Amino acid sequence: MTSEIIDHQRAADAAVRAPAPGRIQELDVLRGLALSGILLVNAPAILGLGGVSNETRMWLDDFVQQRFFPIFSLLFGIGFGLMWTAARAKGESPRWAMIRRFSMLAVLGAVHQVLQPGEALLGYGLAGLLLLVPSTWIPDRARVWVTLAGGLVLTALSVTMASGGLAMVPGLFLLGCALGSSTWVRRMTTYPVLTCSIAVVLVVADAAVYLTTTRMDRLIDMSFTAQIGLLGALTYAFVALALMTTPLRRVMVAVFSPLGKMALTNYIGATLVVTVAGILVPDLRGSEDSSSWTWCMIGCVALLVLQWACSTAWLRTFTQGPLERIWRRVTWWGTRRMRPLRTNSAV
């Protein structure tokens, strides 16, 4: 009788630890939100727009720069943590699949660099190979705490000594991996009061920074710029999560989830569209006129609407975007059957 009780308790514990099936809408929404903000930053860079005194660039510096890239990076780590935890729950250790996954991302990023120097995918692929895959050798019970501690340390160093940017990727990957390996990700909006309270505190902290500093203060010290960028990223993320606890949840899912589910396809596709736009409108490339920045932002909004419409239509027929499907095939190449990606693991 005692052994039966122990076996029952072990089965119950395993059920609690095992990730629930299905996609997590909050992650798709956050990914779509991050993708939208990243386009506003990347498009002017691809077109080589110049000038420092126009209102559009000032708005981007204060509210967009370094605020969406951290969300995107953290979500990538979360996706890996979810995938690995799901595999371990089935008794699997698909390290070679993960190596193929990150290798393809690095190759895709290297090609993408031709159109967008300084893009993130190459760094993502390398960080995945050098950090996330080796982290799978950490014992399961210790992995969450080790990756959490390592992520906090590396993120702190990146914003204090390396001025953020791509230097934040390793730390955010490890933080994301820790979160994805825990149960918090699937319960992040199950406590509305706590989620909304954190969002309010972050909004107040963000506002306090702007009320107590000048624009020059926020830009002249790159370390400080990275710190307030990270604060802004947390603010946007928790405000979005807070809205997901309200009746606006359906709106958030309808607007951002299609973009998030096809993030890789939309990310690469946006680069191609902006590059072609620069070829078709040569006067736009390298322009320092403030109107060029305005038209660039209008074009970005139009492109996001187009991508949303295309993503929504595509997902009515297919479960994944075209690049996501290729990425999946490369990841699970050589296995007996194709694993369904139900863990929000897209970039």
PDB file of N, CA and C in Angstrom, residues 99-135:
ATOM      1  N   ILE A  99      21.619  21.326 -32.294  1.00  0.00           N
ATOM      2  CA  ILE A  99      22.812  21.794 -33.001  1.00  0.00           C
ATOM      3  C   ILE A  99      22.463  22.137 -34.449  1.00  0.00           C
ATOM      4  N   ARG A 100      21.674  21.272 -35.098  1.00  0.00           N
ATOM      5  CA  ARG A 100      21.235  21.576 -36.467  1.00  0.00           C
ATOM      6  C   ARG A 100      20.369  22.830 -36.489  1.00  0.00           C
ATOM      7  N   ARG A 101      19.540  22.982 -35.482  1.00  0.00           N
ATOM      8  CA  ARG A 101      18.638  24.129 -35.403  1.00  0.00           C
ATOM      9  C   ARG A 101      19.415  25.446 -35.346  1.00  0.00           C
ATOM     10  N   PHE A 102      20.392  25.498 -34.452  1.00  0.00           N
ATOM     11  CA  PHE A 102      21.173  26.728 -34.306  1.00  0.00           C
ATOM     12  C   PHE A 102      22.131  26.934 -35.469  1.00  0.00           C
ATOM     13  N   SER A 103      22.635  25.836 -36.032  1.00  0.00           N
ATOM     14  CA  SER A 103      23.534  25.952 -37.182  1.00  0.00           C
ATOM     15  C   SER A 103      22.807  26.556 -38.373  1.00  0.00           C
ATOM     16  N   MET A 104      21.587  26.109 -38.633  1.00  0.00           N
ATOM     17  CA  MET A 104      20.820  26.690 -39.728  1.00  0.00           C
ATOM     18  C   MET A 104      20.567  28.167 -39.480  1.00  0.00           C
ATOM     19  N   LEU A 105      20.275  28.523 -38.232  1.00  0.00           N
ATOM     20  CA  LEU A 105      20.020  29.922 -37.903  1.00  0.00           C
ATOM     21  C   LEU A 105      21.267  30.766 -38.151  1.00  0.00           C
ATOM     22  N   ALA A 106      22.442  30.229 -37.794  1.00  0.00           N
ATOM     23  CA  ALA A 106      23.687  30.953 -38.020  1.00  0.00           C
ATOM     24  C   ALA A 106      23.958  31.136 -39.509  1.00  0.00           C
ATOM     25  N   VAL A 107      23.717  30.101 -40.301  1.00  0.00           N
ATOM     26  CA  VAL A 107      23.909  30.197 -41.750  1.00  0.00           C
ATOM     27  C   VAL A 107      22.938  31.211 -42.346  1.00  0.00           C
ATOM     28  N   LEU A 108      21.687  31.135 -41.933  1.00  0.00           N
ATOM     29  CA  LEU A 108      20.685  32.087 -42.412  1.00  0.00           C
ATOM     30  C   LEU A 108      21.066  33.508 -42.017  1.00  0.00           C
ATOM     31  N   GLY A 109      21.589  33.652 -40.805  1.00  0.00           N
ATOM     32  CA  GLY A 109      22.015  34.966 -40.351  1.00  0.00           C
ATOM     33  C   GLY A 109      23.201  35.489 -41.136  1.00  0.00           C
ATOM     34  N   ALA A 110      24.140  34.611 -41.496  1.00  0.00           N
ATOM     35  CA  ALA A 110      25.298  35.030 -42.281  1.00  0.00           C
ATOM     36  C   ALA A 110      24.866  35.552 -43.651  1.00  0.00           C
ATOM     37  N   VAL A 111      23.883  34.885 -44.257  1.00  0.00           N
ATOM     38  CA  VAL A 111      23.354  35.354 -45.537  1.00  0.00           C
ATOM     39  C   VAL A 111      22.590  36.660 -45.347  1.00  0.00           C
ATOM     40  N   HIS A 112      21.850  36.735 -44.268  1.00  0.00           N
ATOM     41  CA  HIS A 112      21.056  37.933 -43.980  1.00  0.00           C
ATOM     42  C   HIS A 112      21.943  39.153 -43.739  1.00  0.00           C
ATOM     43  N   GLN A 113      23.164  38.907 -43.253  1.00  0.00           N
ATOM     44  CA  GLN A 113      24.103  39.999 -43.001  1.00  0.00           C
ATOM     45  C   GLN A 113      24.398  40.802 -44.259  1.00  0.00           C
ATOM     46  N   VAL A 114      24.301  40.166 -45.415  1.00  0.00           N
ATOM     47  CA  VAL A 114      24.588  40.855 -46.669  1.00  0.00           C
ATOM     48  C   VAL A 114      23.612  42.010 -46.870  1.00  0.00           C
ATOM     49  N   LEU A 115      22.350  41.787 -46.511  1.00  0.00           N
ATOM     50  CA  LEU A 115      21.335  42.821 -46.674  1.00  0.00           C
ATOM     51  C   LEU A 115      21.235  43.738 -45.461  1.00  0.00           C
ATOM     52  N   GLN A 116      21.534  43.179 -44.294  1.00  0.00           N
ATOM     53  CA  GLN A 116      21.390  43.967 -43.062  1.00  0.00           C
ATOM     54  C   GLN A 116      22.578  43.711 -42.141  1.00  0.00           C
ATOM     55  N   PRO A 117      23.679  44.415 -42.342  1.00  0.00           N
ATOM     56  CA  PRO A 117      24.845  44.239 -41.476  1.00  0.00           C
ATOM     57  C   PRO A 117      24.489  44.492 -40.010  1.00  0.00           C
ATOM     58  N   GLY A 118      24.970  43.617 -39.148  1.00  0.00           N
ATOM     59  CA  GLY A 118      24.677  43.771 -37.729  1.00  0.00           C
ATOM     60  C   GLY A 118      23.380  43.131 -37.289  1.00  0.00           C
ATOM     61  N   GLU A 119      22.737  42.346 -38.180  1.00  0.00           N
ATOM     62  CA  GLU A 119      21.479  41.692 -37.804  1.00  0.00           C
ATOM     63  C   GLU A 119      21.722  40.658 -36.707  1.00  0.00           C
ATOM     64  N   ALA A 120      20.618  40.120 -36.150  1.00  0.00           N
ATOM     65  CA  ALA A 120      20.727  39.331 -34.925  1.00  0.00           C
ATOM     66  C   ALA A 120      20.842  37.830 -35.124  1.00  0.00           C
ATOM     67  N   LEU A 121      20.387  37.300 -36.242  1.00  0.00           N
ATOM     68  CA  LEU A 121      20.267  35.845 -36.364  1.00  0.00           C
ATOM     69  C   LEU A 121      21.607  35.125 -36.268  1.00  0.00           C
ATOM     70  N   LEU A 122      22.648  35.699 -36.847  1.00  0.00           N
ATOM     71  CA  LEU A 122      23.967  35.068 -36.760  1.00  0.00           C
ATOM     72  C   LEU A 122      24.405  34.974 -35.303  1.00  0.00           C
ATOM     73  N   GLY A 123      24.252  36.066 -34.565  1.00  0.00           N
ATOM     74  CA  GLY A 123      24.590  36.048 -33.142  1.00  0.00           C
ATOM     75  C   GLY A 123      23.733  35.081 -32.355  1.00  0.00           C
ATOM     76  N   TYR A 124      22.450  34.979 -32.724  1.00  0.00           N
ATOM     77  CA  TYR A 124      21.559  34.033 -32.060  1.00  0.00           C
ATOM     78  C   TYR A 124      22.037  32.595 -32.272  1.00  0.00           C
ATOM     79  N   GLY A 125      22.367  32.280 -33.527  1.00  0.00           N
ATOM     80  CA  GLY A 125      22.810  30.928 -33.828  1.00  0.00           C
ATOM     81  C   GLY A 125      24.075  30.559 -33.075  1.00  0.00           C
ATOM     82  N   LEU A 126      25.043  31.474 -33.068  1.00  0.00           N
ATOM     83  CA  LEU A 126      26.303  31.194 -32.374  1.00  0.00           C
ATOM     84  C   LEU A 126      26.111  31.097 -30.867  1.00  0.00           C
ATOM     85  N   ALA A 127      25.303  32.004 -30.311  1.00  0.00           N
ATOM     86  CA  ALA A 127      25.050  31.961 -28.866  1.00  0.00           C
ATOM     87  C   ALA A 127      24.332  30.670 -28.483  1.00  0.00           C
ATOM     88  N   GLY A 128      23.433  30.218 -29.346  1.00  0.00           N
ATOM     89  CA  GLY A 128      22.740  28.964 -29.079  1.00  0.00           C
ATOM     90  C   GLY A 128      23.700  27.790 -29.050  1.00  0.00           C
ATOM     91  N   LEU A 129      24.632  27.752 -30.023  1.00  0.00           N
ATOM     92  CA  LEU A 129      25.596  26.663 -30.094  1.00  0.00           C
ATOM     93  C   LEU A 129      26.581  26.696 -28.928  1.00  0.00           C
ATOM     94  N   LEU A 130      27.007  27.885 -28.531  1.00  0.00           N
ATOM     95  CA  LEU A 130      28.055  28.015 -27.527  1.00  0.00           C
ATOM     96  C   LEU A 130      27.542  28.049 -26.095  1.00  0.00           C
ATOM     97  N   LEU A 131      26.249  28.388 -25.916  1.00  0.00           N
ATOM     98  CA  LEU A 131      25.723  28.511 -24.560  1.00  0.00           C
ATOM     99  C   LEU A 131      24.552  27.566 -24.272  1.00  0.00           C
ATOM    100  N   LEU A 132      23.532  27.632 -25.122  1.00  0.00           N
ATOM    101  CA  LEU A 132      22.319  26.871 -24.811  1.00  0.00           C
ATOM    102  C   LEU A 132      22.530  25.365 -24.935  1.00  0.00           C
ATOM    103  N   VAL A 133      23.179  24.931 -26.015  1.00  0.00           N
ATOM    104  CA  VAL A 133      23.416  23.493 -26.155  1.00  0.00           C
ATOM    105  C   VAL A 133      24.291  22.957 -25.013  1.00  0.00           C
ATOM    106  N   PRO A 134      25.423  23.611 -24.680  1.00  0.00           N
ATOM    107  CA  PRO A 134      26.204  23.116 -23.539  1.00  0.00           C
ATOM    108  C   PRO A 134      25.426  23.120 -22.222  1.00  0.00           C
ATOM    109  N   SER A 135      24.464  24.044 -22.075  1.00  0.00           N
ATOM    110  CA  SER A 135      23.695  24.093 -20.825  1.00  0.00           C
ATOM    111  C   SER A 135      22.856  22.843 -20.604  1.00  0.00           C
TER     112      SER A 135
END
